[in-house]
CSV table of C-alpha atoms in Angstrom, one decimal:
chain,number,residue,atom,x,y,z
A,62,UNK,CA,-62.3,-31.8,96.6
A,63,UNK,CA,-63.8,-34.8,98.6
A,64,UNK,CA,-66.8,-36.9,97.1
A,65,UNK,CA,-68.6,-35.6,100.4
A,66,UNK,CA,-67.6,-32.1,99.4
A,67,UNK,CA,-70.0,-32.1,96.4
A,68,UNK,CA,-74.1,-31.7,96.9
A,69,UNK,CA,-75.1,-34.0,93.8
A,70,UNK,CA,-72.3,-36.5,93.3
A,71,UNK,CA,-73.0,-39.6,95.3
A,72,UNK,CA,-75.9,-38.1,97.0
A,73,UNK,CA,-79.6,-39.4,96.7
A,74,UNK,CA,-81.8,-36.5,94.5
A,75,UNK,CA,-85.5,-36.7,94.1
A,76,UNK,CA,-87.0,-36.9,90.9
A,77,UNK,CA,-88.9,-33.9,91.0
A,78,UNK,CA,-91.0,-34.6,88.2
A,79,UNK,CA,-92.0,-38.1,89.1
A,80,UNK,CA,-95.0,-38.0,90.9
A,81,UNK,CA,-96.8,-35.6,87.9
A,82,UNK,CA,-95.2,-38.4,85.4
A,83,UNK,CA,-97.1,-41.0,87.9
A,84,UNK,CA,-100.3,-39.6,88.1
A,85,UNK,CA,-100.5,-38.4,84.0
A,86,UNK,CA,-100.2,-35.0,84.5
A,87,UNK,CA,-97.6,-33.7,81.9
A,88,UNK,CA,-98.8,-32.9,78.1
A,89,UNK,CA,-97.3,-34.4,75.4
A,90,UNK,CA,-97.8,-33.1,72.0
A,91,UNK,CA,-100.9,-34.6,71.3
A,92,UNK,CA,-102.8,-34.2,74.8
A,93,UNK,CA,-104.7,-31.1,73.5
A,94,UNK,CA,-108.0,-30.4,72.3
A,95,UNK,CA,-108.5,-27.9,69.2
A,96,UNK,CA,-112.2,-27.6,67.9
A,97,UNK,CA,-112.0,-28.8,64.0
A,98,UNK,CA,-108.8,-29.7,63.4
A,99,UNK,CA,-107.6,-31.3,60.4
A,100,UNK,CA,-105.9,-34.3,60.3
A,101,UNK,CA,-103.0,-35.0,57.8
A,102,UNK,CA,-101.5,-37.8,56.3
A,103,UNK,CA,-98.5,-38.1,53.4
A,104,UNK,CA,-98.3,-39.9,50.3
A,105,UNK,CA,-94.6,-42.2,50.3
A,106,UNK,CA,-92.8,-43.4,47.8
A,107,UNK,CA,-93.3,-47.0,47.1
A,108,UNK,CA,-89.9,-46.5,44.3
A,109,UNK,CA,-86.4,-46.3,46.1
A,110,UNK,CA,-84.8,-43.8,43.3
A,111,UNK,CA,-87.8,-41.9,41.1
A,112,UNK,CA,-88.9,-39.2,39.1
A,113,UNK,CA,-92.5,-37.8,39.5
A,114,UNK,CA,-93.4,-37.1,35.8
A,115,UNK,CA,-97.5,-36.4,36.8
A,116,UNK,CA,-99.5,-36.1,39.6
A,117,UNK,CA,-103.2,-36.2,39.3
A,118,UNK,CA,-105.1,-35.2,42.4
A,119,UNK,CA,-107.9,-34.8,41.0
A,120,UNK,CA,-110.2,-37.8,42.8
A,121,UNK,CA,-108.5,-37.1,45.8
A,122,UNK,CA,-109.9,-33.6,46.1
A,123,UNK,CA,-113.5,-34.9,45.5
A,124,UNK,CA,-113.6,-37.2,48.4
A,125,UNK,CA,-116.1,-35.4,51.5
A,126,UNK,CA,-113.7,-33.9,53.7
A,127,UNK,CA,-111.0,-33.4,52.3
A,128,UNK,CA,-109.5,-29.4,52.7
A,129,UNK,CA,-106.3,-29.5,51.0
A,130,UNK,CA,-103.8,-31.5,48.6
A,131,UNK,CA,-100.0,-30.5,47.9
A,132,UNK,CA,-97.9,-31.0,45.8
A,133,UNK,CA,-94.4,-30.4,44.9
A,134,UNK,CA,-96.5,-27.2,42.8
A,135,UNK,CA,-97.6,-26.5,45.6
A,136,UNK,CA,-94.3,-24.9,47.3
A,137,UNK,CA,-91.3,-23.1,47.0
A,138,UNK,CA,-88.4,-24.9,46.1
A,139,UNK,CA,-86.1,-24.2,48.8
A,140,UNK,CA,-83.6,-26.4,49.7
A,141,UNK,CA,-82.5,-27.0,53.3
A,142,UNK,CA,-81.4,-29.7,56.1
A,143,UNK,CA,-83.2,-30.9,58.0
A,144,UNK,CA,-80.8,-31.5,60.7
A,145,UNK,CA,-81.6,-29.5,64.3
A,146,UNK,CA,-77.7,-28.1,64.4
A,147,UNK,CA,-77.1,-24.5,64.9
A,148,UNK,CA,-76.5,-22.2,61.8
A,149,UNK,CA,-74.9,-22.3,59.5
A,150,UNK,CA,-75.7,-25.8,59.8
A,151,UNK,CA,-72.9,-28.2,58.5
A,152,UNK,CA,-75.0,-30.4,56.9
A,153,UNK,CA,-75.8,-29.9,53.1
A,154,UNK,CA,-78.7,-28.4,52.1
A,155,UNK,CA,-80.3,-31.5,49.8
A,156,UNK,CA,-83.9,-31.4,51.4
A,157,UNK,CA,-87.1,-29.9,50.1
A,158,UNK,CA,-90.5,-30.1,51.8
A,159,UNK,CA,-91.9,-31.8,48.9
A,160,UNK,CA,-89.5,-32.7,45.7
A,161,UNK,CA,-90.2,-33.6,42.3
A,162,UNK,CA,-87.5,-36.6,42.9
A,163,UNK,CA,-88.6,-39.3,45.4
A,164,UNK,CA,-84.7,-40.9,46.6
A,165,UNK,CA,-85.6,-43.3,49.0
A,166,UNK,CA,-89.0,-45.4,49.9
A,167,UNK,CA,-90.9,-44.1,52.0
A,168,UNK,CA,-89.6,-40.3,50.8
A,169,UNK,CA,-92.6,-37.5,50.5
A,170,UNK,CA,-94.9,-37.7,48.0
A,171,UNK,CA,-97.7,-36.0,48.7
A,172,UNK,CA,-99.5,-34.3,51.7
A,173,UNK,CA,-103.3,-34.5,52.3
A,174,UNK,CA,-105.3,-32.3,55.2
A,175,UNK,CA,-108.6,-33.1,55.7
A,176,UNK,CA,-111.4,-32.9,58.3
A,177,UNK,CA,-111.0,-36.8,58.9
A,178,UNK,CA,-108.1,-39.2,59.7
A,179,UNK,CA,-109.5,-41.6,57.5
A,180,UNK,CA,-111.1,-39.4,54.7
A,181,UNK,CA,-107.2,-38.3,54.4
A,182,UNK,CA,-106.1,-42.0,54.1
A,183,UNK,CA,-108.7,-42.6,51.4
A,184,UNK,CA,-107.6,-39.4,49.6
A,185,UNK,CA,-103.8,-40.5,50.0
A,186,UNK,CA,-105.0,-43.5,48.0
A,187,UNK,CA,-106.6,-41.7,45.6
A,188,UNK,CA,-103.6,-39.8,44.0
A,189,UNK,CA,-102.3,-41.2,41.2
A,190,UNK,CA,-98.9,-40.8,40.2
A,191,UNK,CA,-96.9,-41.2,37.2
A,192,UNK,CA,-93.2,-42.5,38.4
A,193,UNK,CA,-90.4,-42.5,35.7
A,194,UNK,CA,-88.2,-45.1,37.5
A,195,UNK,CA,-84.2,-44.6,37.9
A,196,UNK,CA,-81.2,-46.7,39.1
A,197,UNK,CA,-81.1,-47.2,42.8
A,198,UNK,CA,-77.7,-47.9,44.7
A,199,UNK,CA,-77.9,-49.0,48.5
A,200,UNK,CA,-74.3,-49.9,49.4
A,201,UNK,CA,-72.1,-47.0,50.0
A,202,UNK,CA,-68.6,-48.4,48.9
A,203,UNK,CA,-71.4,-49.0,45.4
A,204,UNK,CA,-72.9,-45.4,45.4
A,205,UNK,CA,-69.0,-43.8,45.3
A,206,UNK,CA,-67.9,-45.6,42.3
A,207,UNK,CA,-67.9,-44.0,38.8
A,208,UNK,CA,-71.2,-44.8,37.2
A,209,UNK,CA,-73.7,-45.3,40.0
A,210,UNK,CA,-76.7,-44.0,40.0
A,211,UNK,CA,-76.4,-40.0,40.9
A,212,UNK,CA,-78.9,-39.4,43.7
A,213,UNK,CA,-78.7,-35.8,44.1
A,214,UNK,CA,-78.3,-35.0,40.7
A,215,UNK,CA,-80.6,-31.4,41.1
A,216,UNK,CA,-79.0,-27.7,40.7
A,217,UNK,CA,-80.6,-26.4,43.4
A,218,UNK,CA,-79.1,-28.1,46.2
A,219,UNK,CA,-75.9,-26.7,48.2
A,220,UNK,CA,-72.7,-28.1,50.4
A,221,UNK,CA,-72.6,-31.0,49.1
A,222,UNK,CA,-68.6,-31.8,48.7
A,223,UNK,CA,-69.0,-34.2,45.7
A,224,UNK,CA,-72.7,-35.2,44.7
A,225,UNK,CA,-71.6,-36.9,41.5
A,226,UNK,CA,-70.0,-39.7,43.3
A,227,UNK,CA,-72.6,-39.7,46.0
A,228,UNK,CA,-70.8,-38.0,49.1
A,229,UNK,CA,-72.6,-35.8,51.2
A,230,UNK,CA,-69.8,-34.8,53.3
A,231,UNK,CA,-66.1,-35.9,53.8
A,232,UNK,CA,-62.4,-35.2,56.5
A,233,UNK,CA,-59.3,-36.3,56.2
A,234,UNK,CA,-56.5,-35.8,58.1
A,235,UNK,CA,-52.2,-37.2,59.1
A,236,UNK,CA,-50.3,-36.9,61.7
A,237,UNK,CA,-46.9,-38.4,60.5
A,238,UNK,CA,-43.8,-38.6,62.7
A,239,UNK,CA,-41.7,-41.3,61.1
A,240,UNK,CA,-42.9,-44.2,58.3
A,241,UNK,CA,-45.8,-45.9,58.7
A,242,UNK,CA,-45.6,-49.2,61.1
A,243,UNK,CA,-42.0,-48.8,61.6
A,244,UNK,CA,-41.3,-49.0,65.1
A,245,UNK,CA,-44.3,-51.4,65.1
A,246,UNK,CA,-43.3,-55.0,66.1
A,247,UNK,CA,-47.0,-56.1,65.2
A,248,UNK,CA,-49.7,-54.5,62.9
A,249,UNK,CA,-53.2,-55.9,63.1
A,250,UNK,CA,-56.1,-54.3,60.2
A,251,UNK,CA,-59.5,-55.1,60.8
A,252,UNK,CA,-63.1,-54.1,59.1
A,253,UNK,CA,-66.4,-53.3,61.7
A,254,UNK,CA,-69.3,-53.5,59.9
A,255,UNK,CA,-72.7,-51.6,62.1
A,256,UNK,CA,-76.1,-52.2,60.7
A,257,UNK,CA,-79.1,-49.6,61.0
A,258,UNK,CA,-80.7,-49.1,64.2
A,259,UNK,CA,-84.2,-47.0,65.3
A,260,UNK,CA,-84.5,-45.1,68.4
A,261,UNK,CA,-88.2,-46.5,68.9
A,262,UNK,CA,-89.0,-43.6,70.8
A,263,UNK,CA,-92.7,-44.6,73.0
A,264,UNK,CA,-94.4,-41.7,71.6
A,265,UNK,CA,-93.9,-41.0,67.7
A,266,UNK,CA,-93.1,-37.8,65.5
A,267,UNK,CA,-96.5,-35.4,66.1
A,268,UNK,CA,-96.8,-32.0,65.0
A,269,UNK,CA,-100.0,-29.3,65.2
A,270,UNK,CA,-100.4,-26.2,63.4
A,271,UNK,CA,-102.1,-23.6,63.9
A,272,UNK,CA,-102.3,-19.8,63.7
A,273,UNK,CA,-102.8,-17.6,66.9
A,274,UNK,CA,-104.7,-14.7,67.2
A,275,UNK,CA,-101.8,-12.6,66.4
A,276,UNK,CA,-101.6,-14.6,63.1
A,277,UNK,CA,-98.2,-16.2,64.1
A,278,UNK,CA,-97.7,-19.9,62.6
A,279,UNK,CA,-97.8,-22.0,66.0
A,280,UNK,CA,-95.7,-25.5,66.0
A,281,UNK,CA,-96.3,-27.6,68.6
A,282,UNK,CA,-94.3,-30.8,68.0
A,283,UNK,CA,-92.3,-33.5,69.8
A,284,UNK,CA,-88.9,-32.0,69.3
A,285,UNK,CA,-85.8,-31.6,71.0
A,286,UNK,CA,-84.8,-28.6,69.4
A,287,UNK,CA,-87.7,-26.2,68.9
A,288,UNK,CA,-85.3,-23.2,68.2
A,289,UNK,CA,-83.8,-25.1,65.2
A,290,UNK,CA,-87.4,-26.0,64.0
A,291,UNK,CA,-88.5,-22.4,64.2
A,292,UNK,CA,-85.4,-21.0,62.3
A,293,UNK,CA,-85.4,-24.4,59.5
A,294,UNK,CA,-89.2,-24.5,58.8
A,295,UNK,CA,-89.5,-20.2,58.3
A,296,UNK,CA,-86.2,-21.1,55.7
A,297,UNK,CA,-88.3,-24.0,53.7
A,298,UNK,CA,-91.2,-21.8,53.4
A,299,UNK,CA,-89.9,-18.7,52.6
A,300,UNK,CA,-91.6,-16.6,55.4
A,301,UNK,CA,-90.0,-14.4,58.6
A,302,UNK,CA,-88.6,-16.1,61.8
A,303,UNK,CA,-90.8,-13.7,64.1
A,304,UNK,CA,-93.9,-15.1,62.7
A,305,UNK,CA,-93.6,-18.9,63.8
A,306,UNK,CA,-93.6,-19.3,67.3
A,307,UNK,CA,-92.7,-23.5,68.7
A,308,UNK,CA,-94.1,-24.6,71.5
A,309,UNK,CA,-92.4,-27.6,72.8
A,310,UNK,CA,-94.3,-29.8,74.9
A,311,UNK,CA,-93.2,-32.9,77.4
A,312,UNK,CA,-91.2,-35.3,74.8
A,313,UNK,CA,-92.3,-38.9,74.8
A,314,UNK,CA,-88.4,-40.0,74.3
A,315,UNK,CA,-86.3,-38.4,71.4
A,316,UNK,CA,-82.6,-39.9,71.7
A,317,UNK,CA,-81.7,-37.7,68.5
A,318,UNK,CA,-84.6,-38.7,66.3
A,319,UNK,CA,-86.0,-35.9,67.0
A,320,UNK,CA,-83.3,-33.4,66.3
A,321,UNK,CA,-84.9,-33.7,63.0
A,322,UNK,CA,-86.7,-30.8,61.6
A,323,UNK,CA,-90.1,-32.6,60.3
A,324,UNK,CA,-92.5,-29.9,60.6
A,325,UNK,CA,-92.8,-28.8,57.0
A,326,UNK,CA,-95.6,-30.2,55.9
A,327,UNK,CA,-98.1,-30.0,58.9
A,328,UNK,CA,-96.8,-26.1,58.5
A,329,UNK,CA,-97.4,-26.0,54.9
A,330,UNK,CA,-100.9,-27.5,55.3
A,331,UNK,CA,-102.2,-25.1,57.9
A,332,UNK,CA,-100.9,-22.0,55.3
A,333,UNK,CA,-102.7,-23.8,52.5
A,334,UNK,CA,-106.1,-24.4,54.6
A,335,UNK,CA,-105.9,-21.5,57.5
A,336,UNK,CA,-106.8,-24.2,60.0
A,337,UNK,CA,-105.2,-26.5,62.4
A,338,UNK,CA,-103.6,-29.6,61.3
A,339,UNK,CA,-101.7,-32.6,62.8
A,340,UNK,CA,-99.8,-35.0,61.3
A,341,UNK,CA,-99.0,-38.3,63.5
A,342,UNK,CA,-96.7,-40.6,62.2
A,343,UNK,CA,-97.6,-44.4,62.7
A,344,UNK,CA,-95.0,-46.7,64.0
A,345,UNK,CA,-94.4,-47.8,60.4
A,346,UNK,CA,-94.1,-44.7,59.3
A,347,UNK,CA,-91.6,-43.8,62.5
A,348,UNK,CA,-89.2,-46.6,60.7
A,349,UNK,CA,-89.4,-45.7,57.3
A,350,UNK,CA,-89.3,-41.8,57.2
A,351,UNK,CA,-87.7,-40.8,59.8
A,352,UNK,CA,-84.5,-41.1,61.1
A,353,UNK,CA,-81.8,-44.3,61.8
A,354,UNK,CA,-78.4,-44.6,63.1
A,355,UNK,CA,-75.6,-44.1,60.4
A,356,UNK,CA,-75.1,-47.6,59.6
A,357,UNK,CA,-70.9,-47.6,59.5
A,358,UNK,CA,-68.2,-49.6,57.6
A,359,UNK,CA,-65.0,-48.9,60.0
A,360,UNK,CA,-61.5,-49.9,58.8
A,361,UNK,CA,-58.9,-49.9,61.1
A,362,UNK,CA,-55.4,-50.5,60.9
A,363,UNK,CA,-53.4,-50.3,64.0
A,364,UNK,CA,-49.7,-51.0,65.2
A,365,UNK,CA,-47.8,-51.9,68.4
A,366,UNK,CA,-45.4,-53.2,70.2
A,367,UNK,CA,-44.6,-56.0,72.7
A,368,UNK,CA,-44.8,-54.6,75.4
A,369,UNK,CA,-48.2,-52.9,74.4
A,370,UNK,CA,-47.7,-49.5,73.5
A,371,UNK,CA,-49.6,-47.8,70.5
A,372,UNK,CA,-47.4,-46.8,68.3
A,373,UNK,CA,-49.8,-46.4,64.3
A,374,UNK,CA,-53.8,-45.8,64.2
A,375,UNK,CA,-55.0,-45.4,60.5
A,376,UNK,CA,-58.6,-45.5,60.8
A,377,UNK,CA,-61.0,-45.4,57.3
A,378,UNK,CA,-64.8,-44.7,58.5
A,379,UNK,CA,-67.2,-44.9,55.8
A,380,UNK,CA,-70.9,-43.7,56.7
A,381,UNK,CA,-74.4,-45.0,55.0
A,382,UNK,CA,-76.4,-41.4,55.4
A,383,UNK,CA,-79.3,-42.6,53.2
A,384,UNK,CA,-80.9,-40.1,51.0
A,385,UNK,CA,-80.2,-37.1,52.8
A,386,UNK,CA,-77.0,-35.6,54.5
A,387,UNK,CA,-78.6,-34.7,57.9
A,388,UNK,CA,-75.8,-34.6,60.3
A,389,UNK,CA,-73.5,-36.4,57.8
A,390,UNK,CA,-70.5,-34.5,58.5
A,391,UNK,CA,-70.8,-34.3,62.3
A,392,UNK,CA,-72.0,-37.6,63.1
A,393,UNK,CA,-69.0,-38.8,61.0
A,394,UNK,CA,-66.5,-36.5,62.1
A,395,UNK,CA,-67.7,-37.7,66.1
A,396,UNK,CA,-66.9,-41.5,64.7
A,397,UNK,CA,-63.2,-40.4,64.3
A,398,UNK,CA,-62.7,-37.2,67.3
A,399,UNK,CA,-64.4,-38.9,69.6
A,400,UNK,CA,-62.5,-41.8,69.5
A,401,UNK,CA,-59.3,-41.7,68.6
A,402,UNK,CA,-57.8,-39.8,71.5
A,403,UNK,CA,-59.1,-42.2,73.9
A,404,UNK,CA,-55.7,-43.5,73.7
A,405,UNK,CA,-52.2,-42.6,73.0
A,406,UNK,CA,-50.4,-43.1,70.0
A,407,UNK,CA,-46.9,-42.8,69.7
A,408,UNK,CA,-46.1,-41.9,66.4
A,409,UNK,CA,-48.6,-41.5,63.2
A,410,UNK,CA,-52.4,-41.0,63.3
A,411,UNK,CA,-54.8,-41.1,60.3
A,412,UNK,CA,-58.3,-40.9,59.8
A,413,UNK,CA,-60.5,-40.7,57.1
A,414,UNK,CA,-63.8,-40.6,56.6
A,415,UNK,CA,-66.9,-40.0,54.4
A,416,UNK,CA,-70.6,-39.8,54.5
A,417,UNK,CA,-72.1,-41.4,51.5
A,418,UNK,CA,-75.7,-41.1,49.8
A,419,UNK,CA,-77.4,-44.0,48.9
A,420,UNK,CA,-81.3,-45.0,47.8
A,421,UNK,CA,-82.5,-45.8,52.2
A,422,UNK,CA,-83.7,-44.1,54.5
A,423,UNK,CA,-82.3,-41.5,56.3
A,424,UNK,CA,-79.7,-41.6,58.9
A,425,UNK,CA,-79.4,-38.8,61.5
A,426,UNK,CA,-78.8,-38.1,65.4
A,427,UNK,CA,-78.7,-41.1,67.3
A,428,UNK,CA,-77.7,-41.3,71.0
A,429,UNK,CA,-73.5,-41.7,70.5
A,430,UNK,CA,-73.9,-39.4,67.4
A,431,UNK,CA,-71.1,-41.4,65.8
A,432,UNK,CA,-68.5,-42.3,68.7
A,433,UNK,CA,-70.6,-45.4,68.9
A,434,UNK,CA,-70.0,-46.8,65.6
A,435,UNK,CA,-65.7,-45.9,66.0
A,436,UNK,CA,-66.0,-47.2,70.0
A,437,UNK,CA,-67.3,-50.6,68.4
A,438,UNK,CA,-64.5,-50.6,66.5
A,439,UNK,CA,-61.8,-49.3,69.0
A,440,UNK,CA,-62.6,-51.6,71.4
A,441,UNK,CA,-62.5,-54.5,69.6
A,442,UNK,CA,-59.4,-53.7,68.4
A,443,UNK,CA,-58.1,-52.8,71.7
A,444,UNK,CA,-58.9,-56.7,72.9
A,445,UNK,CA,-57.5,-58.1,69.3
A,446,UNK,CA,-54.2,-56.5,70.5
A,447,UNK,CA,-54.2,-57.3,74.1
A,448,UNK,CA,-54.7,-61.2,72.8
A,449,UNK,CA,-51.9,-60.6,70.3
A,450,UNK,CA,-49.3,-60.1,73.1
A,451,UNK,CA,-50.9,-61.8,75.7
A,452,UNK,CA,-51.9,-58.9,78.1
A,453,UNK,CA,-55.0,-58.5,80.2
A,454,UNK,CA,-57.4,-56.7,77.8
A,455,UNK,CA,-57.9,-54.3,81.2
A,456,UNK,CA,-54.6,-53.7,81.6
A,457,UNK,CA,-54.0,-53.1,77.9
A,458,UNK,CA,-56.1,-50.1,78.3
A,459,UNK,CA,-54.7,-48.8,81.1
A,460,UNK,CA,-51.1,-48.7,79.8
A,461,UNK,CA,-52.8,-46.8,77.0
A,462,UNK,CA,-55.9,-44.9,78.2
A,463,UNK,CA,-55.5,-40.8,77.8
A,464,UNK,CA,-54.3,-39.2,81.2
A,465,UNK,CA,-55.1,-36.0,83.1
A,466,UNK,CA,-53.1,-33.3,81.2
A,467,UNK,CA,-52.3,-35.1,78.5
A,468,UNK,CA,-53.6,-34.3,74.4
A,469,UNK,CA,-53.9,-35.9,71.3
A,470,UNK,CA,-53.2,-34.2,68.0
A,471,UNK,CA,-56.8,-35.6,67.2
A,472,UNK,CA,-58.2,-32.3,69.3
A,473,UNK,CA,-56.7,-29.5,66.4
A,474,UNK,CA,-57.0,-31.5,63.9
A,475,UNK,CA,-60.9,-32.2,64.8
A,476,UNK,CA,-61.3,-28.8,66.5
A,477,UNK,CA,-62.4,-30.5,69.8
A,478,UNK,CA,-61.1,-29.1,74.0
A,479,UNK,CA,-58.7,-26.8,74.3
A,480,UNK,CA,-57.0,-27.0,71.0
A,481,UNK,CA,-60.5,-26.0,69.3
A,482,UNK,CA,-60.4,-22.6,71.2
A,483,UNK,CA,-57.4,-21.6,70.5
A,484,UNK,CA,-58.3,-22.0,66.8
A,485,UNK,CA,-61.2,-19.5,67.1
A,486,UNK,CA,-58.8,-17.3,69.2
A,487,UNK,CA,-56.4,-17.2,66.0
A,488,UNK,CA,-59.0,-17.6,63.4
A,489,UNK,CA,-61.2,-14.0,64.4
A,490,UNK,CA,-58.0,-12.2,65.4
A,491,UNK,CA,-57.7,-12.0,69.6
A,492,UNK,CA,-54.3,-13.0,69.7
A,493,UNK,CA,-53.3,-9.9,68.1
């Protein structure tokens, strides 16, 4: 098929939505009015790694306006992720809406409802809490050693691979045709070090709550996936799926943040006061609690030969998640699958990789979702070697770069293309 064949591809398309953009017309989340609704705001934790031994909420009741005050008493202790993947999510289940453990700061402390935004910022400063303060770890290669502080040390939580040594999800896999290196005629071994990044979305995490006349728990919130958020928030609180209904409004930029399922406590509020509530984070409080990149420590070991063929990859990705697994696995797994195959190699392929826990905030979906941290450290690689034998860095690719029809053992082993579907085909029986 010709370029001109196609009605899209190299064709000029109308925006069809830009004119309403233009004039203002779309709603975001908070472009509604709702006749006494409560305005909420959440107590963080100014400790990095924390027990909550008392919290006295006493004053913080007594200030005018204020409807509600919760507490970690307040709810059921469910544990869940909060990352918007389909079920059964692969993420562990290490979350709670509110915790008796604070593992990060800026983690939830407290929630407050009431009838002003700033009678709920005088009541957030009138809880007083008693902190017994633990060991805090912030370098993943720190939080895996034997010793460090245990940050999901709790009972209650599930799928976490090995939470005594801080890892919150972990792959390995070899392909191994002949030694290691041995048809190599250079080896080159390299370590990529990526920092945290925020998405800095122009409009920040809002959610209102509210019950309809059917009784139904309404969510309207700036998400990109309102099914997830339907399904994740009726698991936290205990209560049926067919009695939350999400409304998903006009997103003022998302780029993964928000495939984060932050709803809880604007939810758990309107239950507690039967009245609508929102709960708009600051810009501050868009850095601190919600979501980052995964910052990544890649190392990569490579071999070749003169004339530029691949023949070794063993690639080590190690993954900062923060204090929660959401999307550790994926995002992690992406880093390796994603970009591994990009390029043939000849003989041995090996990746490893790990999501680790440790006392900062939380990393989650960010646009790349992982291949950008393992591209960063690809590519560079890729012009290391062309340098090492003196070939055109473009050139270099080329001789290597993946072509139509060929695969990459990377696809079974990561259950990406073709390869993946033939594992479901034998895995629930339809080749029989």
């Amino acid at each position: 098929m010709e370029v001109q064949d196609f009605k899209v591809v190299n064709k000029r398309v109308n925006k069809i939505d830009s004119l309403g953009l233009a004039c203002g017309e779309p709603l975001f989340c908070d472009d509604i009015d709702i006749k006494e609704i409560l305005h909420a705001k959440i107590l963080w934790s100014p400790h990095p790694h924390a027990k909550i031994k008392n919290i006295d909420i006493s004053k913080a009741l007594k200030i005018k306006g204020v409807k509600a005050v919760l507490t970690y008493k307040d709810l059921p202790r469910i544990p869940h992720t909060t990352a918007g993947q389909g079920y059964p999510e692969p993420s562990p289940y290490d979350s709670y809406i509110l915790d008796n453990k604070v593992r990060y700061v800026g983690d939830k402390v407290a929630a407050v409802a009431a009838q002003t935004l700033e009678a709920a910022e005088q009541a957030i400063k009138a809880i007083k809490v008693d902190y017994q303060i633990l060991p805090a770890v912030f370098e993943p290669l720190e939080a895996m050693k034997e010793g460090a502080p245990v940050i999901h040390d709790e009972k209650d939580s599930k799928n976490i691979p090995d939470a005594s040594h801080n890892i919150a999800a972990k792959f390995d896999f070899e392909v191994k045709n002949n030694d290691w290196f041995s048809e190599a005629d250079y080896t080159i071994e390299q370590i990529y070090k990526m920092p945290y990044l925020q998405h800095c979305a122009i409009e920040p995490h809002t959610s209102i709550c509210y019950f309809d006349s059917q009784g139904r728990l309404v969510i309207r919130t700036s998400t990109q996936v309102p099914f997830h958020v339907r399904r994740i928030v009726a698991m936290a609180l205990n209560i049926p799926v067919k009695n939350i209904r999400v409304i998903k409004p006009r997103i003022g930029g998302g780029f993964g943040s928000k495939q984060e399922v932050l709803e809880g406590v604007a939810a758990a509020l309107a239950f507690k006061t039967k009245m609508p509530v929102k709960l708009e984070f600051t810009r501050s409080e868009v850095f601190i609690s919600s979501r980052t990149r995964h910052p990544a420590y890649v190392r990569l070991k490579t071999g070749f030969k003169k004339d530029g063929a691949i023949t070794d990859a063993d690639m080590e990705v190690i993954l900062n998640t923060g204090a929660y697994g959401s999307h550790a696995l994926t995002v992690m797994m992406c880093s390796g699958s994603h970009t591994i195959p990009m390029y043939k190699v000849k003989n041995n392929i090996k990746f490893s990789g790990k999501s680790v826990y440790t006392n900062l905030p939380v990393a989650g979906a960010y646009r790349g979702y992982g291949a950008t941290q393992g591209f960063f450290a690809w590519e560079v690689q890729m012009d290391l070697m062309a340098e090492k034998i003196g070939m055109d860095p473009v050139e270099f690719r080329k001789k290597n770069y993946i072509k139509l029809g060929e695969g990459s053992p990377v696809f079974k082993a990561m259950g990406e293309g073709r390869e993946g579907v033939e594992q479901v085909i034998t895995s629930i029986g339809l080749d029989k």
